[in-house]
Amino acid sequence: MDSVRLHDEPELVNPCLIAAWPGVGNVALIAATYLKDKLEAVEFGEIKPKGFFDPGGVFIKGSIIEPAQYPESKFYYHSGGGSGADVLLFLSEAQPAVDLCEYAGIVLDVAEKLGTRRVYTLAAALTEHHPDKPRVLGAATTDGLLEELSKHDVVLASDFYVAGLNGLLLGAAHERNMEGICLLGETPRYTAKMANPSASRAVLEVLSHLLEVEIDMTELEELASGTDKQMKEISDRLRREYLQHFTKPIWERDEGSENG
């Protein structure tokens, strides 16, 4: 694997892989990064960026041209030590500009080498309303996995399309007879460009149960609380604008239409 640099090859027992990168609401990356930090997962490798990413330019500081900066794509592991699940994480700062299928294959090569049989990707599910508590939608590669998701109150998402690596990685896993699950947190369409830690928290709650690991959600809940308030304000403003546009006050009606 010339495109991979591994600093270590940890001995793990049936680890699951969680893969994440930026996307709508940053739902996936927030959840996976929080999980990495709480598990104190250890970095052990990376995918070399050249050939997959185009930096697009360079920064200049004090009139000095700096080397081109590429997105980082790193592997981490957590060993439960017999008291919990072993976990692999792959976190990338961006999705590659080209050769997504090859990139997905490299991720799975590393995961398979360490004994992984199940792969998770995380994403956002766009909705037109502001949910008081975001639901988690799900899809999987087998009927048995769908039954498992149902036990954790995951809404089976039926027919839909998963774009980019979130879908391609699971499709490639399916071809290798690896289990694959996609968890999607509800995200209002009108806040798609905002970070949505509330949706990330909902996804991570389900994921932690599936992984059978305990995660302290306190910090993520505090972050979600502040963002929820901002989203509610946006929702209220949009509702007012909608009503003002389609509702004409009585005093603005045509006086000639009244009979006296």
Short mmCIF file of N, CA, C and O in Angstrom, two decimals, residues 147-243:
data_model
loop_
_atom_site.label_atom_id
_atom_site.label_comp_id
_atom_site.label_asym_id
_atom_site.label_seq_id
_atom_site.Cartn_x
_atom_site.Cartn_y
_atom_site.Cartn_z
N GLU A 147 -32.42 -5.00 11.39
CA GLU A 147 -33.10 -5.40 12.62
C GLU A 147 -32.35 -4.89 13.84
O GLU A 147 -32.96 -4.43 14.82
N GLU A 148 -31.03 -4.93 13.77
CA GLU A 148 -30.22 -4.41 14.88
C GLU A 148 -30.42 -2.92 15.06
O GLU A 148 -30.55 -2.42 16.19
N LEU A 149 -30.48 -2.18 13.95
CA LEU A 149 -30.69 -0.73 14.02
C LEU A 149 -32.07 -0.41 14.62
O LEU A 149 -32.21 0.54 15.40
N SER A 150 -33.08 -1.19 14.24
CA SER A 150 -34.44 -0.95 14.74
C SER A 150 -34.50 -1.05 16.25
O SER A 150 -35.28 -0.34 16.91
N LYS A 151 -33.69 -1.90 16.84
CA LYS A 151 -33.68 -2.07 18.30
C LYS A 151 -33.14 -0.83 19.01
O LYS A 151 -33.34 -0.66 20.21
N HIS A 152 -32.45 0.03 18.25
CA HIS A 152 -31.89 1.25 18.83
C HIS A 152 -32.66 2.49 18.36
O HIS A 152 -32.12 3.61 18.37
N ASP A 153 -33.92 2.29 17.97
CA ASP A 153 -34.81 3.39 17.56
C ASP A 153 -34.31 4.16 16.35
O ASP A 153 -34.61 5.35 16.18
N VAL A 154 -33.54 3.51 15.51
CA VAL A 154 -33.11 4.13 14.26
C VAL A 154 -34.23 3.99 13.23
O VAL A 154 -34.82 2.92 13.08
N VAL A 155 -34.53 5.09 12.54
CA VAL A 155 -35.57 5.08 11.50
C VAL A 155 -34.96 4.53 10.22
O VAL A 155 -33.96 5.07 9.72
N LEU A 156 -35.51 3.45 9.72
CA LEU A 156 -34.99 2.87 8.49
C LEU A 156 -35.34 3.78 7.32
O LEU A 156 -36.51 4.09 7.08
N ALA A 157 -34.34 4.21 6.59
CA ALA A 157 -34.49 5.32 5.65
C ALA A 157 -35.08 4.93 4.30
O ALA A 157 -35.27 5.80 3.45
N SER A 158 -35.36 3.66 4.07
CA SER A 158 -36.00 3.19 2.84
C SER A 158 -35.16 3.54 1.62
O SER A 158 -33.97 3.26 1.58
N ASP A 159 -35.76 4.20 0.59
CA ASP A 159 -35.06 4.43 -0.67
C ASP A 159 -34.47 5.84 -0.71
O ASP A 159 -35.20 6.83 -0.63
N PHE A 160 -33.17 5.93 -0.86
CA PHE A 160 -32.53 7.23 -1.00
C PHE A 160 -31.12 7.03 -1.55
O PHE A 160 -30.66 5.90 -1.75
N TYR A 161 -30.44 8.14 -1.82
CA TYR A 161 -29.11 8.12 -2.43
C TYR A 161 -28.11 8.72 -1.46
O TYR A 161 -28.36 9.78 -0.88
N VAL A 162 -26.98 8.04 -1.26
CA VAL A 162 -25.92 8.56 -0.40
C VAL A 162 -24.75 8.95 -1.29
O VAL A 162 -24.13 8.10 -1.94
N ALA A 163 -24.44 10.24 -1.33
CA ALA A 163 -23.41 10.74 -2.23
C ALA A 163 -22.01 10.61 -1.61
O ALA A 163 -21.85 10.53 -0.40
N GLY A 164 -21.00 10.62 -2.47
CA GLY A 164 -19.62 10.69 -2.03
C GLY A 164 -19.15 9.46 -1.28
O GLY A 164 -19.68 8.36 -1.41
N LEU A 165 -18.13 9.67 -0.45
CA LEU A 165 -17.50 8.57 0.26
C LEU A 165 -18.43 7.89 1.26
O LEU A 165 -18.25 6.70 1.55
N ASN A 166 -19.40 8.61 1.80
CA ASN A 166 -20.33 7.99 2.74
C ASN A 166 -21.01 6.78 2.13
O ASN A 166 -21.25 5.78 2.81
N GLY A 167 -21.32 6.87 0.85
CA GLY A 167 -21.94 5.75 0.18
C GLY A 167 -20.93 4.80 -0.45
O GLY A 167 -21.03 3.58 -0.32
N LEU A 168 -19.91 5.37 -1.12
CA LEU A 168 -18.94 4.55 -1.84
C LEU A 168 -18.17 3.61 -0.91
O LEU A 168 -17.88 2.47 -1.28
N LEU A 169 -17.83 4.08 0.27
CA LEU A 169 -17.08 3.24 1.21
C LEU A 169 -17.91 2.03 1.62
O LEU A 169 -17.41 0.91 1.68
N LEU A 170 -19.21 2.24 1.87
CA LEU A 170 -20.07 1.14 2.26
C LEU A 170 -20.34 0.20 1.09
O LEU A 170 -20.44 -1.02 1.27
N GLY A 171 -20.47 0.76 -0.11
CA GLY A 171 -20.64 -0.08 -1.28
C GLY A 171 -19.44 -0.98 -1.51
O GLY A 171 -19.56 -2.17 -1.80
N ALA A 172 -18.24 -0.40 -1.32
CA ALA A 172 -17.01 -1.18 -1.46
C ALA A 172 -16.89 -2.22 -0.35
O ALA A 172 -16.43 -3.34 -0.58
N ALA A 173 -17.33 -1.87 0.85
CA ALA A 173 -17.31 -2.83 1.96
C ALA A 173 -18.24 -4.00 1.65
O ALA A 173 -17.91 -5.17 1.92
N HIS A 174 -19.41 -3.69 1.10
CA HIS A 174 -20.38 -4.73 0.75
C HIS A 174 -19.78 -5.72 -0.25
O HIS A 174 -19.96 -6.94 -0.14
N GLU A 175 -19.02 -5.20 -1.22
CA GLU A 175 -18.38 -6.05 -2.23
C GLU A 175 -17.35 -6.99 -1.60
O GLU A 175 -17.05 -8.06 -2.14
N ARG A 176 -16.81 -6.58 -0.46
CA ARG A 176 -15.80 -7.40 0.24
C ARG A 176 -16.44 -8.29 1.31
O ARG A 176 -15.75 -8.86 2.14
N ASN A 177 -17.77 -8.34 1.32
CA ASN A 177 -18.50 -9.11 2.33
C ASN A 177 -18.26 -8.59 3.75
O ASN A 177 -18.28 -9.35 4.72
N MET A 178 -18.03 -7.29 3.86
CA MET A 178 -17.93 -6.63 5.16
C MET A 178 -19.29 -6.01 5.47
O MET A 178 -19.99 -5.54 4.57
N GLU A 179 -19.67 -6.00 6.73
CA GLU A 179 -20.91 -5.34 7.14
C GLU A 179 -20.76 -3.83 7.03
O GLU A 179 -19.69 -3.28 7.33
N GLY A 180 -21.83 -3.18 6.63
CA GLY A 180 -21.79 -1.72 6.50
C GLY A 180 -23.04 -1.07 7.02
O GLY A 180 -24.15 -1.54 6.76
N ILE A 181 -22.88 0.01 7.77
CA ILE A 181 -24.00 0.76 8.33
C ILE A 181 -23.77 2.26 8.12
O ILE A 181 -22.66 2.75 8.36
N CYS A 182 -24.80 2.95 7.68
CA CYS A 182 -24.77 4.42 7.58
C CYS A 182 -25.79 4.99 8.55
O CYS A 182 -26.96 4.60 8.53
N LEU A 183 -25.33 5.89 9.43
CA LEU A 183 -26.20 6.58 10.38
C LEU A 183 -26.28 8.04 10.00
O LEU A 183 -25.25 8.69 9.80
N LEU A 184 -27.52 8.57 9.90
CA LEU A 184 -27.72 9.95 9.44
C LEU A 184 -28.54 10.72 10.47
O LEU A 184 -29.63 10.30 10.85
N GLY A 185 -28.03 11.86 10.90
CA GLY A 185 -28.73 12.70 11.86
C GLY A 185 -29.55 13.77 11.16
O GLY A 185 -29.07 14.43 10.23
N GLU A 186 -30.80 13.95 11.60
CA GLU A 186 -31.67 14.96 10.99
C GLU A 186 -31.08 16.36 11.12
O GLU A 186 -30.68 16.77 12.21
N THR A 187 -31.06 17.07 10.00
CA THR A 187 -30.49 18.41 9.95
C THR A 187 -31.40 19.31 9.12
O THR A 187 -31.71 18.98 7.98
N PRO A 188 -31.86 20.46 9.66
CA PRO A 188 -32.71 21.36 8.87
C PRO A 188 -31.99 21.85 7.62
O PRO A 188 -30.82 22.23 7.68
N ARG A 189 -32.70 21.82 6.51
CA ARG A 189 -32.09 22.23 5.24
C ARG A 189 -31.60 23.68 5.29
O ARG A 189 -30.55 24.01 4.71
N TYR A 190 -32.33 24.55 5.98
CA TYR A 190 -31.97 25.96 5.99
C TYR A 190 -30.76 26.26 6.88
O TYR A 190 -30.28 27.39 6.91
N THR A 191 -30.26 25.25 7.60
CA THR A 191 -29.04 25.44 8.40
C THR A 191 -27.95 24.47 7.95
O THR A 191 -27.04 24.15 8.71
N ALA A 192 -28.04 24.02 6.70
CA ALA A 192 -27.12 22.99 6.21
C ALA A 192 -25.65 23.43 6.26
O ALA A 192 -24.76 22.59 6.39
N LYS A 193 -25.41 24.73 6.18
CA LYS A 193 -24.03 25.22 6.20
C LYS A 193 -23.52 25.51 7.61
O LYS A 193 -22.36 25.88 7.79
N MET A 194 -24.39 25.32 8.61
CA MET A 194 -23.98 25.50 10.00
C MET A 194 -23.57 24.17 10.60
O MET A 194 -24.10 23.12 10.23
N ALA A 195 -22.61 24.21 11.52
CA ALA A 195 -22.29 23.00 12.28
C ALA A 195 -23.51 22.62 13.11
O ALA A 195 -24.18 23.47 13.69
N ASN A 196 -23.81 21.32 13.16
CA ASN A 196 -25.00 20.85 13.86
C ASN A 196 -24.62 19.78 14.90
O ASN A 196 -24.80 18.58 14.66
N PRO A 197 -24.09 20.21 16.04
CA PRO A 197 -23.70 19.24 17.08
C PRO A 197 -24.87 18.48 17.67
O PRO A 197 -24.70 17.40 18.23
N SER A 198 -26.09 19.02 17.55
CA SER A 198 -27.27 18.31 18.05
C SER A 198 -27.49 17.03 17.26
O SER A 198 -27.76 15.96 17.82
N ALA A 199 -27.38 17.12 15.93
CA ALA A 199 -27.50 15.93 15.08
C ALA A 199 -26.33 14.98 15.33
O ALA A 199 -26.50 13.75 15.35
N SER A 200 -25.15 15.54 15.55
CA SER A 200 -23.97 14.71 15.85
C SER A 200 -24.17 13.95 17.15
O SER A 200 -23.82 12.76 17.24
N ARG A 201 -24.73 14.61 18.13
CA ARG A 201 -24.97 13.96 19.42
C ARG A 201 -25.96 12.80 19.25
O ARG A 201 -25.74 11.71 19.81
N ALA A 202 -27.02 13.02 18.48
CA ALA A 202 -28.01 11.96 18.26
C ALA A 202 -27.37 10.75 17.58
O ALA A 202 -27.61 9.59 17.97
N VAL A 203 -26.54 11.00 16.58
CA VAL A 203 -25.85 9.92 15.87
C VAL A 203 -24.89 9.20 16.80
O VAL A 203 -24.82 7.96 16.83
N LEU A 204 -24.15 9.96 17.60
CA LEU A 204 -23.15 9.36 18.48
C LEU A 204 -23.79 8.53 19.59
O LEU A 204 -23.22 7.52 20.02
N GLU A 205 -24.96 8.93 20.04
CA GLU A 205 -25.67 8.14 21.05
C GLU A 205 -25.98 6.75 20.51
O GLU A 205 -25.76 5.74 21.20
N VAL A 206 -26.48 6.69 19.28
CA VAL A 206 -26.78 5.40 18.67
C VAL A 206 -25.49 4.61 18.43
O VAL A 206 -25.40 3.42 18.74
N LEU A 207 -24.49 5.29 17.89
CA LEU A 207 -23.23 4.62 17.57
C LEU A 207 -22.57 4.03 18.81
O LEU A 207 -22.07 2.90 18.78
N SER A 208 -22.58 4.78 19.91
CA SER A 208 -21.95 4.27 21.14
C SER A 208 -22.66 3.02 21.66
O SER A 208 -22.01 2.11 22.19
N HIS A 209 -23.97 2.96 21.48
CA HIS A 209 -24.71 1.75 21.89
C HIS A 209 -24.34 0.57 20.99
O HIS A 209 -24.16 -0.55 21.48
N LEU A 210 -24.23 0.84 19.70
CA LEU A 210 -23.88 -0.23 18.76
C LEU A 210 -22.46 -0.74 19.02
O LEU A 210 -22.18 -1.94 18.89
N LEU A 211 -21.56 0.17 19.39
CA LEU A 211 -20.18 -0.20 19.67
C LEU A 211 -20.00 -0.77 21.08
O LEU A 211 -18.96 -1.35 21.39
N GLU A 212 -21.02 -0.54 21.92
CA GLU A 212 -20.97 -0.95 23.32
C GLU A 212 -19.80 -0.28 24.05
O GLU A 212 -19.03 -0.91 24.76
N VAL A 213 -19.69 1.03 23.83
CA VAL A 213 -18.72 1.84 24.56
C VAL A 213 -19.46 2.98 25.25
O VAL A 213 -20.49 3.47 24.75
N GLU A 214 -18.98 3.38 26.40
CA GLU A 214 -19.60 4.47 27.16
C GLU A 214 -18.87 5.78 26.85
O GLU A 214 -17.64 5.85 26.96
N ILE A 215 -19.65 6.79 26.50
CA ILE A 215 -19.09 8.10 26.14
C ILE A 215 -19.77 9.17 26.98
O ILE A 215 -21.00 9.24 27.06
N ASP A 216 -18.98 10.03 27.61
CA ASP A 216 -19.51 11.18 28.34
C ASP A 216 -19.91 12.25 27.32
O ASP A 216 -19.07 12.81 26.63
N MET A 217 -21.19 12.52 27.24
CA MET A 217 -21.73 13.44 26.23
C MET A 217 -21.83 14.89 26.72
O MET A 217 -22.33 15.74 25.99
N THR A 218 -21.39 15.17 27.93
CA THR A 218 -21.63 16.48 28.55
C THR A 218 -21.19 17.64 27.65
O THR A 218 -21.95 18.58 27.40
N GLU A 219 -19.96 17.60 27.18
CA GLU A 219 -19.43 18.72 26.38
C GLU A 219 -20.18 18.87 25.07
O GLU A 219 -20.46 19.99 24.62
N LEU A 220 -20.52 17.76 24.46
CA LEU A 220 -21.25 17.82 23.19
C LEU A 220 -22.67 18.34 23.41
O LEU A 220 -23.19 19.10 22.58
N GLU A 221 -23.28 17.97 24.52
CA GLU A 221 -24.62 18.48 24.84
C GLU A 221 -24.60 19.98 25.07
O GLU A 221 -25.52 20.70 24.64
N GLU A 222 -23.57 20.48 25.72
CA GLU A 222 -23.45 21.93 25.95
C GLU A 222 -23.28 22.67 24.63
O GLU A 222 -23.88 23.73 24.41
N LEU A 223 -22.45 22.11 23.75
CA LEU A 223 -22.25 22.72 22.43
C LEU A 223 -23.55 22.70 21.63
O LEU A 223 -23.92 23.68 20.98
N ALA A 224 -24.27 21.58 21.71
CA ALA A 224 -25.53 21.44 20.98
C ALA A 224 -26.58 22.42 21.48
O ALA A 224 -27.36 22.98 20.69
N SER A 225 -26.59 22.66 22.78
CA SER A 225 -27.59 23.57 23.37
C SER A 225 -27.46 24.97 22.78
O SER A 225 -28.46 25.61 22.42
N GLY A 226 -26.24 25.47 22.67
CA GLY A 226 -26.04 26.81 22.11
C GLY A 226 -26.41 26.88 20.64
O GLY A 226 -27.04 27.85 20.19
N THR A 227 -26.07 25.86 19.89
CA THR A 227 -26.38 25.85 18.46
C THR A 227 -27.87 25.69 18.21
O THR A 227 -28.43 26.29 17.29
N ASP A 228 -28.55 24.88 19.05
CA ASP A 228 -29.99 24.70 18.91
C ASP A 228 -30.72 26.04 19.04
O ASP A 228 -31.70 26.30 18.33
N LYS A 229 -30.24 26.88 19.95
CA LYS A 229 -30.86 28.20 20.14
C LYS A 229 -30.74 29.04 18.88
O LYS A 229 -31.69 29.69 18.44
N GLN A 230 -29.55 29.01 18.26
CA GLN A 230 -29.35 29.78 17.02
C GLN A 230 -30.26 29.26 15.91
O GLN A 230 -30.87 30.04 15.16
N MET A 231 -30.36 27.93 15.81
CA MET A 231 -31.20 27.35 14.76
C MET A 231 -32.67 27.67 14.97
O MET A 231 -33.41 27.92 14.02
N LYS A 232 -33.09 27.68 16.22
CA LYS A 232 -34.49 28.01 16.54
C LYS A 232 -34.79 29.46 16.14
O LYS A 232 -35.86 29.76 15.60
N GLU A 233 -33.83 30.35 16.37
CA GLU A 233 -34.01 31.75 16.00
C GLU A 233 -34.13 31.88 14.47
O GLU A 233 -34.95 32.66 13.97
N ILE A 234 -33.32 31.14 13.74
CA ILE A 234 -33.40 31.17 12.27
C ILE A 234 -34.75 30.63 11.81
O ILE A 234 -35.40 31.20 10.93
N SER A 235 -35.19 29.54 12.43
CA SER A 235 -36.48 28.94 12.08
C SER A 235 -37.62 29.92 12.32
O SER A 235 -38.51 30.08 11.48
N ASP A 236 -37.60 30.60 13.46
CA ASP A 236 -38.65 31.56 13.79
C ASP A 236 -38.64 32.73 12.80
O ASP A 236 -39.70 33.21 12.38
N ARG A 237 -37.45 33.19 12.44
CA ARG A 237 -37.35 34.32 11.50
C ARG A 237 -37.90 33.92 10.13
O ARG A 237 -38.65 34.68 9.51
N LEU A 238 -37.55 32.74 9.66
CA LEU A 238 -38.05 32.27 8.36
C LEU A 238 -39.56 32.11 8.37
O LEU A 238 -40.24 32.41 7.39
N ARG A 239 -40.11 31.65 9.51
CA ARG A 239 -41.56 31.49 9.61
C ARG A 239 -42.25 32.85 9.55
O ARG A 239 -43.27 33.00 8.89
N ARG A 240 -41.68 33.83 10.24
CA ARG A 240 -42.27 35.18 10.21
C ARG A 240 -42.23 35.76 8.80
O ARG A 240 -43.20 36.36 8.33
N GLU A 241 -41.11 35.58 8.11
CA GLU A 241 -40.99 36.09 6.75
C GLU A 241 -41.98 35.42 5.82
O GLU A 241 -42.56 36.07 4.94
N TYR A 242 -42.20 34.12 6.03
CA TYR A 242 -43.16 33.38 5.21
C TYR A 242 -44.56 33.94 5.42
O TYR A 242 -45.31 34.19 4.47
N LEU A 243 -44.94 34.15 6.69
CA LEU A 243 -46.28 34.65 7.00
C LEU A 243 -46.47 36.07 6.48
O LEU A 243 -47.53 36.42 5.97
#
